[in-house]
Coordinates of C-alpha atoms and ligand atoms in Angstrom, one line a residue:
X25 CA 0.0 0.0 0.0
X26 CA 1.3 3.4 -0.9
X27 CA 1.6 6.1 1.8
X28 CA 1.9 9.8 1.6
X29 CA 5.3 11.4 2.1
X30 CA 6.2 12.5 5.6
X31 CA 5.1 16.1 6.3
X32 CA 2.3 16.0 3.7
X33 CA -1.4 15.5 4.3
X34 CA -4.6 14.7 2.6
X35 CA -7.8 16.8 2.7
X36 CA -10.8 14.4 3.0
X37 CA -14.2 15.1 1.5
X38 CA -15.9 15.9 4.8
X39 CA -13.1 18.4 5.7
X40 CA -12.7 20.2 2.3
X41 CA -15.7 22.6 2.8
X42 CA -13.9 23.9 5.9
X43 CA -10.7 24.8 3.9
X44 CA -12.9 26.1 1.1
X45 CA -14.6 28.4 3.5
X46 CA -11.3 29.8 4.9
X47 CA -10.1 30.3 1.4
X48 CA -13.3 32.1 0.4
X49 CA -13.1 34.5 3.4
X50 CA -9.5 35.3 2.5
X51 CA -10.4 35.9 -1.2
X52 CA -13.2 38.1 -0.1
X53 CA -11.0 40.3 2.1
X54 CA -8.4 40.5 -0.6
X55 CA -11.1 41.9 -2.9
X56 CA -12.3 44.3 -0.2
X57 CA -8.8 45.7 0.1
X58 CA -8.2 45.9 -3.7
X59 CA -5.6 43.1 -3.9
X60 CA -5.5 41.3 -7.3
X61 CA -4.7 37.7 -7.5
X62 CA -1.5 36.6 -9.2
X63 CA -0.3 33.1 -10.0
X64 CA 3.3 32.0 -10.4
X65 CA 4.9 28.6 -10.8
X66 CA 5.6 26.2 -8.0
X67 CA 8.9 25.5 -9.6
X68 CA 11.5 28.2 -10.3
X69 CA 15.3 28.5 -10.7
X70 CA 16.8 27.7 -7.3
X71 CA 18.9 30.8 -7.3
X72 CA 15.8 33.0 -7.2
X73 CA 15.1 31.6 -3.8
X74 CA 18.7 31.5 -2.6
X75 CA 19.0 35.1 -3.4
X76 CA 15.4 35.9 -2.4
X77 CA 15.1 34.5 1.0
X78 CA 18.8 35.0 1.7
X79 CA 21.9 33.0 2.4
X80 CA 21.4 33.2 6.2
X81 CA 17.8 32.3 6.3
X82 CA 16.7 29.0 7.9
X83 CA 15.5 27.8 4.5
X84 CA 19.0 28.1 3.0
X85 CA 21.1 27.4 6.1
X86 CA 19.1 24.4 7.2
X87 CA 18.9 23.2 3.6
X88 CA 15.1 23.2 3.7
X89 CA 14.7 23.8 0.0
X90 CA 13.7 21.0 -2.3
X91 CA 16.4 21.5 -5.0
X92 CA 17.1 19.3 -7.9
X93 CA 18.6 19.3 -11.4
X94 CA 16.0 19.0 -14.2
X95 CA 16.7 17.1 -17.4
X96 CA 18.4 20.1 -18.9
X97 CA 20.8 20.3 -16.0
X98 CA 19.1 23.4 -14.6
X99 CA 19.1 23.7 -10.9
X100 CA 15.5 24.2 -9.9
X101 CA 13.6 24.3 -6.6
X102 CA 10.0 23.9 -5.3
X103 CA 9.0 27.3 -3.9
X104 CA 9.6 27.5 -0.1
X105 CA 7.6 30.7 0.1
X106 CA 5.8 33.2 -2.2
X107 CA 7.5 36.6 -1.9
X108 CA 10.5 35.8 -4.1
X109 CA 8.2 34.4 -6.8
X110 CA 5.8 37.4 -6.5
X111 CA 8.7 39.8 -6.8
X112 CA 10.1 37.9 -9.8
X113 CA 6.7 38.1 -11.5
X114 CA 6.5 41.9 -10.7
X115 CA 9.9 42.5 -12.3
X116 CA 9.7 40.2 -15.2
X117 CA 6.3 41.4 -16.3
X118 CA 7.2 45.1 -15.7
X119 CA 4.1 45.5 -13.4
X120 CA 5.3 49.0 -12.4
X121 CA 4.2 50.1 -15.9
X122 CA 0.6 49.3 -15.0
X123 CA 0.8 51.5 -11.8
X124 CA 3.7 52.0 -9.4
X125 CA 1.8 50.6 -6.5
X126 CA 0.7 47.0 -6.9
X127 CA -1.5 45.2 -4.5
X128 CA -1.0 41.5 -5.1
X129 CA -2.5 38.4 -3.6
X130 CA -1.7 34.7 -4.1
X131 CA -2.6 31.3 -2.7
X132 CA -1.0 27.9 -3.1
X133 CA 1.3 25.2 -1.9
X134 CA 4.8 25.9 -0.6
X135 CA 7.5 23.3 0.2
X136 CA 10.1 23.2 3.0
X137 CA 12.0 20.1 4.0
X138 CA 11.5 20.9 7.7
X139 CA 11.2 18.4 10.6
X140 CA 7.4 17.8 10.6
X141 CA 5.5 18.4 13.8
X142 CA 2.0 19.7 14.7
X143 CA 1.5 22.8 12.5
X144 CA 4.7 22.3 10.6
X145 CA 4.5 20.5 7.2
X146 CA 6.8 19.9 4.3
X147 CA 4.0 20.9 1.9
X148 CA 1.7 23.6 3.2
X149 CA -0.6 26.2 1.8
X150 CA 0.1 29.9 2.1
X151 CA -2.1 32.9 1.4
X152 CA 0.2 35.9 0.6
X153 CA -0.4 39.6 0.3
X154 CA 2.3 41.9 -1.2
X155 CA 2.0 45.6 -1.4
X156 CA 4.8 46.7 -3.8
X157 CA 5.7 50.3 -4.5
X158 CA 4.7 52.0 -1.2
X159 CA 7.3 53.0 1.3
X160 CA 4.9 54.5 3.8
X161 CA 4.2 53.2 7.3
X162 CA 0.5 53.2 6.3
X163 CA 1.3 50.3 3.8
X164 CA 2.5 48.2 6.8
X165 CA -0.6 49.2 8.8
X166 CA -2.9 48.2 5.9
X167 CA -1.3 44.7 5.8
X168 CA -1.8 44.4 9.6
X169 CA -5.4 45.5 9.2
X170 CA -6.1 42.8 6.6
X171 CA -4.9 40.2 9.2
X172 CA -7.1 41.9 11.8
X173 CA -10.1 41.7 9.5
X174 CA -9.5 38.0 8.7
X175 CA -9.0 37.1 12.4
X176 CA -12.4 38.7 13.0
X177 CA -14.2 37.0 10.1
X178 CA -12.8 33.6 10.9
X179 CA -13.9 33.9 14.5
X180 CA -10.3 33.7 15.9
X181 CA -10.2 34.9 19.5
X182 CA -7.0 33.8 21.1
X183 CA -4.6 36.0 19.2
X184 CA -1.7 38.4 19.8
X185 CA -0.1 40.7 17.3
X186 CA 3.7 41.2 17.9
X187 CA 5.5 44.0 16.0
X188 CA 9.1 45.2 15.9
X189 CA 11.4 47.3 13.7
X190 CA 14.6 45.8 12.6
X191 CA 16.0 49.1 11.0
X192 CA 17.4 49.6 7.6
X193 CA 20.8 49.3 5.8
X194 CA 21.7 52.7 7.2
X195 CA 21.2 52.0 10.9
X196 CA 21.6 48.2 11.0
X197 CA 25.4 47.9 10.5
X198 CA 26.3 49.9 13.5
X199 CA 23.8 48.0 15.6
X200 CA 24.9 44.7 14.2
X201 CA 28.4 45.5 15.1
X202 CA 27.4 46.2 18.7
X203 CA 25.3 43.0 18.8
X204 CA 28.1 40.9 17.3
X205 CA 30.6 42.2 19.8
X206 CA 28.2 41.4 22.7
X207 CA 27.3 37.9 21.3
X208 CA 31.0 37.2 20.6
X209 CA 31.7 37.7 24.3
X210 CA 29.1 35.0 25.0
X211 CA 29.8 32.7 22.1
X212 CA 30.4 29.6 24.3
X213 CA 26.9 30.0 25.9
X214 CA 25.1 30.0 22.5
X215 CA 23.8 26.8 20.8
X216 CA 25.5 25.4 17.7
X217 CA 23.0 27.0 15.3
X218 CA 23.5 30.4 16.8
X219 CA 27.3 30.1 16.7
X220 CA 26.9 29.7 12.9
X221 CA 24.3 32.5 12.8
X222 CA 26.8 34.8 14.6
X223 CA 28.8 35.1 11.5
X224 CA 26.0 34.9 8.9
X225 CA 23.3 37.0 10.5
X226 CA 23.7 37.8 14.3
X227 CA 20.1 39.2 14.3
X228 CA 18.8 35.7 14.0
X229 CA 20.3 34.8 17.4
X230 CA 17.7 37.1 19.0
X231 CA 14.8 34.9 18.2
X232 CA 16.4 31.5 19.1
X233 CA 14.0 29.6 21.3
X234 CA 16.8 27.7 23.2
X235 CA 16.9 28.6 26.9
X236 CA 20.7 29.0 26.9
X237 CA 20.6 31.5 24.0
X238 CA 17.6 33.4 25.5
X239 CA 19.6 34.0 28.7
X240 CA 22.3 35.6 26.6
X241 CA 19.9 37.5 24.4
X242 CA 18.0 39.0 27.4
X243 CA 21.0 41.3 28.1
X244 CA 21.8 42.0 24.4
X245 CA 21.5 45.5 22.8
X246 CA 18.2 45.8 20.9
X247 CA 17.7 47.2 17.4
X248 CA 14.7 49.3 18.2
X249 CA 16.8 51.3 20.6
X250 CA 19.3 51.9 17.8
X251 CA 17.1 53.0 14.9
X252 CA 18.0 55.9 12.7
X253 CA 15.7 58.9 12.6
X254 CA 13.7 57.8 9.5
X255 CA 13.3 54.3 10.8
X256 CA 12.3 55.6 14.2
X257 CA 9.7 57.9 12.7
X258 CA 8.4 55.1 10.5
X259 CA 8.0 52.8 13.5
X260 CA 6.3 55.5 15.6
X261 CA 3.8 56.1 12.8
X262 CA 3.0 52.4 12.5
X263 CA 2.4 52.2 16.3
X264 CA 0.4 55.3 16.5
X265 CA -1.8 54.4 13.6
X266 CA -2.5 50.9 15.0
X267 CA -3.4 52.5 18.4
X268 CA -5.7 55.0 16.9
X269 CA -7.4 52.2 14.8
X270 CA -7.8 50.3 18.1
X271 CA -5.6 47.4 16.9
X272 CA -3.9 46.0 20.0
X273 CA -0.3 44.9 19.7
X274 CA 2.8 44.1 21.7
X275 CA 6.3 45.2 20.9
X276 CA 8.6 42.2 20.7
X277 CA 12.1 43.6 20.5
X278 CA 13.4 40.0 19.8
X279 CA 11.2 39.5 16.8
X280 CA 13.5 39.4 13.7
X281 CA 11.9 36.8 11.3
X282 CA 13.6 33.8 9.7
X283 CA 14.0 35.3 6.2
X284 CA 16.7 37.7 5.3
X285 CA 14.8 40.3 3.2
X286 CA 13.1 42.2 5.9
X287 CA 13.8 45.8 7.1
X288 CA 11.9 48.2 9.3
X289 CA 8.5 46.8 10.3
X290 CA 8.2 43.1 11.0
X291 CA 5.1 41.5 12.6
X292 CA 3.6 38.1 13.6
X293 CA 0.2 37.0 14.6
X294 CA 0.4 34.3 17.2
X295 CA -2.1 32.1 19.0
X296 CA -1.4 30.3 22.2
X297 CA -3.7 27.5 21.0
X298 CA -1.1 26.5 18.5
X299 CA 1.6 25.4 20.9
X300 CA 5.2 25.5 19.6
X301 CA 4.3 26.6 16.1
X302 CA 2.3 29.6 17.4
X303 CA 2.7 32.0 14.5
X304 CA -0.1 31.6 11.9
X305 CA 0.6 34.8 10.0
X306 CA 3.7 36.8 9.5
X307 CA 5.4 39.4 7.4
X308 CA 7.0 42.8 7.2
X309 CA 8.7 45.4 5.0
X310 CA 11.2 44.3 2.4
X311 CA 12.4 47.5 0.7
X312 CA 15.6 46.0 -0.9
X313 CA 14.3 42.8 -2.4
X314 CA 13.0 44.1 -5.7
X315 CA 16.3 45.8 -6.3
X316 CA 18.3 42.7 -5.1
X317 CA 16.4 40.5 -7.6
X318 CA 17.2 42.8 -10.5
X319 CA 14.4 45.3 -10.5
X320 CA 14.3 49.0 -9.8
X321 CA 14.6 50.5 -6.3
X322 CA 11.1 49.7 -5.1
X323 CA 9.8 49.6 -1.5
X324 CA 7.5 46.8 -0.5
X325 CA 5.8 45.1 2.4
X326 CA 3.7 42.0 2.8
X327 CA 2.8 38.9 4.8
X328 CA 1.6 35.3 4.4
X329 CA -0.6 33.2 6.5
X330 CA -0.5 29.4 6.6
X331 CA -3.8 27.6 5.9
X332 CA -3.0 24.6 8.2
X333 CA -2.2 26.7 11.2
X334 CA -5.2 29.0 10.5
X335 CA -7.4 25.9 10.4
X336 CA -6.0 24.8 13.8
X337 CA -6.6 28.2 15.4
X338 CA -10.1 28.5 13.9
X339 CA -11.0 25.1 15.4
X340 CA -9.6 26.0 18.8
X341 CA -11.2 29.5 18.9
X342 CA -14.6 28.5 17.7
X343 CA -14.8 25.1 19.3
X344 CA -16.2 23.9 16.0
X345 CA -14.5 21.0 14.3
X346 CA -13.6 21.1 10.6
X347 CA -16.1 18.4 9.8
X348 CA -18.9 20.6 11.1
X349 CA -18.4 22.9 8.1
X350 CA -19.4 20.0 5.7
X351 CA -22.2 21.0 3.3
X352 CA -24.2 17.9 2.4
X353 CA -26.0 17.7 -0.9
X354 CA -29.4 19.4 -0.5
X355 CA -31.6 16.8 -2.2
X356 CA -31.0 13.0 -2.6
X357 CA -33.0 11.6 -5.5
X358 CA -34.2 8.1 -4.9
X359 CA -35.4 6.0 -7.9
X360 CA -37.5 3.3 -6.2
X361 CA -38.0 0.4 -8.7
X362 CA -36.7 -0.7 -12.0
X363 CA -36.1 1.3 -15.2
X364 CA -36.3 4.7 -13.6
X365 CA -33.0 6.1 -14.7
X366 CA -34.6 8.6 -17.1
X367 CA -37.0 10.0 -14.5
X368 CA -34.0 10.2 -12.1
X369 CA -31.9 12.0 -14.6
X370 CA -34.7 14.5 -15.4
X371 CA -35.3 15.2 -11.7
X372 CA -31.6 15.7 -11.1
X373 CA -31.3 18.0 -14.1
X374 CA -34.2 20.2 -13.0
X375 CA -33.0 20.4 -9.4
X376 CA -29.5 21.4 -10.5
X377 CA -30.8 23.9 -13.0
X378 CA -32.6 25.5 -10.0
X379 CA -29.3 25.7 -8.2
X380 CA -29.8 22.9 -5.7
X381 CA -27.0 20.5 -5.0
X382 CA -28.5 17.1 -5.9
X383 CA -27.2 13.6 -6.1
X384 CA -28.3 9.9 -6.2
X385 CA -26.9 6.4 -6.1
X386 CA -27.5 4.8 -9.5
X387 CA -26.9 1.3 -8.2
X388 CA -29.9 1.3 -5.7
X389 CA -33.5 0.5 -6.5
X390 CA -34.8 -0.1 -3.0
X391 CA -36.1 2.7 -0.8
X392 CA -34.3 1.4 2.3
X393 CA -30.9 1.5 0.6
X394 CA -31.5 4.9 -0.8
X395 CA -32.5 6.3 2.6
X396 CA -29.3 4.8 4.1
X397 CA -27.2 6.5 1.4
X398 CA -29.0 9.8 1.9
X399 CA -28.4 9.6 5.6
X400 CA -24.7 8.8 5.1
X401 CA -24.4 11.9 3.0
X402 CA -26.3 14.0 5.5
X403 CA -28.8 15.3 2.8
X404 CA -31.8 17.0 4.5
X405 CA -34.3 16.1 1.8
X406 CA -35.0 13.0 -0.4
X407 CA -37.0 13.0 -3.5
X408 CA -38.8 9.7 -4.0
X409 CA -39.6 8.6 -7.5
X410 CA -41.5 5.4 -8.1
X411 CA -44.3 4.0 -10.3
X412 CA -46.9 6.1 -8.5
X413 CA -45.0 9.4 -9.0
X414 CA -44.3 8.7 -12.7
X415 CA -48.0 8.0 -13.3
X416 CA -49.2 11.1 -11.5
X417 CA -46.5 13.3 -12.8
X418 CA -45.7 14.3 -9.2
X419 CA -42.7 13.9 -6.9
X420 CA -42.7 12.8 -3.3
X421 CA -40.5 14.9 -1.1
X422 CA -39.4 13.6 2.3
X423 CA -37.9 15.6 5.0
X424 CA -35.2 13.3 6.3
X425 CA -35.0 14.8 9.7
X426 CA -38.7 14.6 10.6
X427 CA -39.8 11.8 8.2
X428 CA -42.7 14.1 7.0
X429 CA -43.4 13.8 3.3
X430 CA -45.8 15.1 0.7
X431 CA -46.5 14.7 -3.0
X432 CA -46.7 17.6 -5.5
X433 CA -45.9 18.6 -9.0
X434 CA -42.2 19.4 -9.6
X435 CA -42.8 23.2 -9.8
X436 CA -44.4 23.2 -6.3
X437 CA -41.6 21.0 -4.9
X438 CA -39.0 23.4 -6.3
X439 CA -40.8 26.4 -4.8
X440 CA -40.9 24.6 -1.5
X441 CA -37.2 23.7 -1.6
X442 CA -36.3 27.3 -2.6
X443 CA -38.0 28.6 0.5
X444 CA -36.1 26.1 2.7
X445 CA -32.6 26.8 1.2
Ligands
HAM530 P1 7.0 32.7 6.9 O1 7.0 33.2 8.3 O2 8.1 31.8 6.6 O3 7.0 34.0 6.0 O4 5.7 31.9 6.7 C1 4.4 32.6 6.8 C2 3.4 31.6 7.4 O5 3.4 30.4 6.6 C3 3.7 31.1 8.8 O6 3.3 32.0 9.8 C4 2.9 29.8 8.9 O7 1.6 30.1 9.1 C5 3.1 29.3 7.4 N1 4.2 28.3 7.4 C6 5.5 28.5 7.2 N2 6.2 27.4 7.2 C7 5.3 26.4 7.4 C8 5.3 25.0 7.6 N3 6.5 24.3 7.4 N4 4.2 24.3 7.8 C9 3.0 24.9 7.9 N5 2.9 26.3 7.8 C10 4.0 27.0 7.6 C11 7.0 33.9 4.6 O8 6.9 32.9 4.0 C12 7.0 35.2 3.9 N6 7.0 35.0 2.5 C13 5.9 36.1 4.4 C14 5.9 37.4 3.7 C15 5.2 37.8 2.6 N7 6.7 38.4 4.0 C16 6.4 39.4 3.2 N8 5.5 39.1 2.3

């Protein structure tokens, strides 16, 4: 028997309506905020991601990318995230010609060869929002507001927004020097990963979860106390706008993010109900990436949320299981007797034309079997078609919850069902 790969998962028929609902809510909010959907390949040249997410990101350092040579000896990779692909699309298709500011939205599978655990998969689904071409703090605020709106719509209650500023290429080097000097003094107390990070990107030591590193980090100099004037003003405006919009947040001076492209505002939405993988949505400003990937100097900001973690938080917050979002077919058509397939086809066609979800089991001819099938599917109504119905040109409609039934001409049955939908 074949089994799925470790770190992947199947969505079963009775769960898929739940995921569809989450996706629809996100689509709707994207539209409300004027974000247009883009689609880009799952597979790209590996160096796009190496350059995009950065040499010191976990994805590259921990070799989390699925990289392989294709038949033309090209080094390609499955996308580990969406921002690099979105920016490649923006540059390659000269989107700035259609308007300097681009509000882009995407959804789809991402791949990271991580160690699987609850909420951490090797194939997962991200919904990403990228606001390219706007350097203002308001752009960051808009992205946070989108999250806020989604949290509300999905009924997520147990949530905290953490924000930080990690400065820019002007103020970061001096701070980084200070941090490196401090961490260098404590090198022996740091974990093995952080000792590597020290030379690659000392900022990443700040968000190490290991107790030994956290003890060192607690005394470390912090970026937000070393911001240059423009970065400081930017951060102040973000905080003030969020406060005046009544969006509650906490400043987490240790929040740095695991991808290299960020500058200034970074943020994460966390939920305690998720356990170790508590972040379900995250992002920030990345003003250098468009340029670094070969485009013009273009500021940008964005975030992505993971479907699987969102699903877990929604279930925990609402107390409603994913299977409870299942939509059964509305009408089950039961052909009771032999040679009824034409009558069944006609009934199904009429119901579907009227917009009702309708189905049947072609292999059954006995009422008992049909009713069992309808019950298995959870259909609220069954349409019974037998000799009597055919002769009278009427249908029998049975309410499967109450057992009540009546016979009427199809138009009346349709009117009745319409009122019940
Ligand atoms: P990220 O923090 O790597 O950021 O991922 C964003 C979200 O994707 C996470 O908060 C989580 O919900 C989900 N996620 C990431 N890895 C996994 C995994 N292995 N299993 C399940 N879910 C996962 C980015 O990817 C950036 N591209 C976000 C961004 C967009 N920044 C600017 N624009």
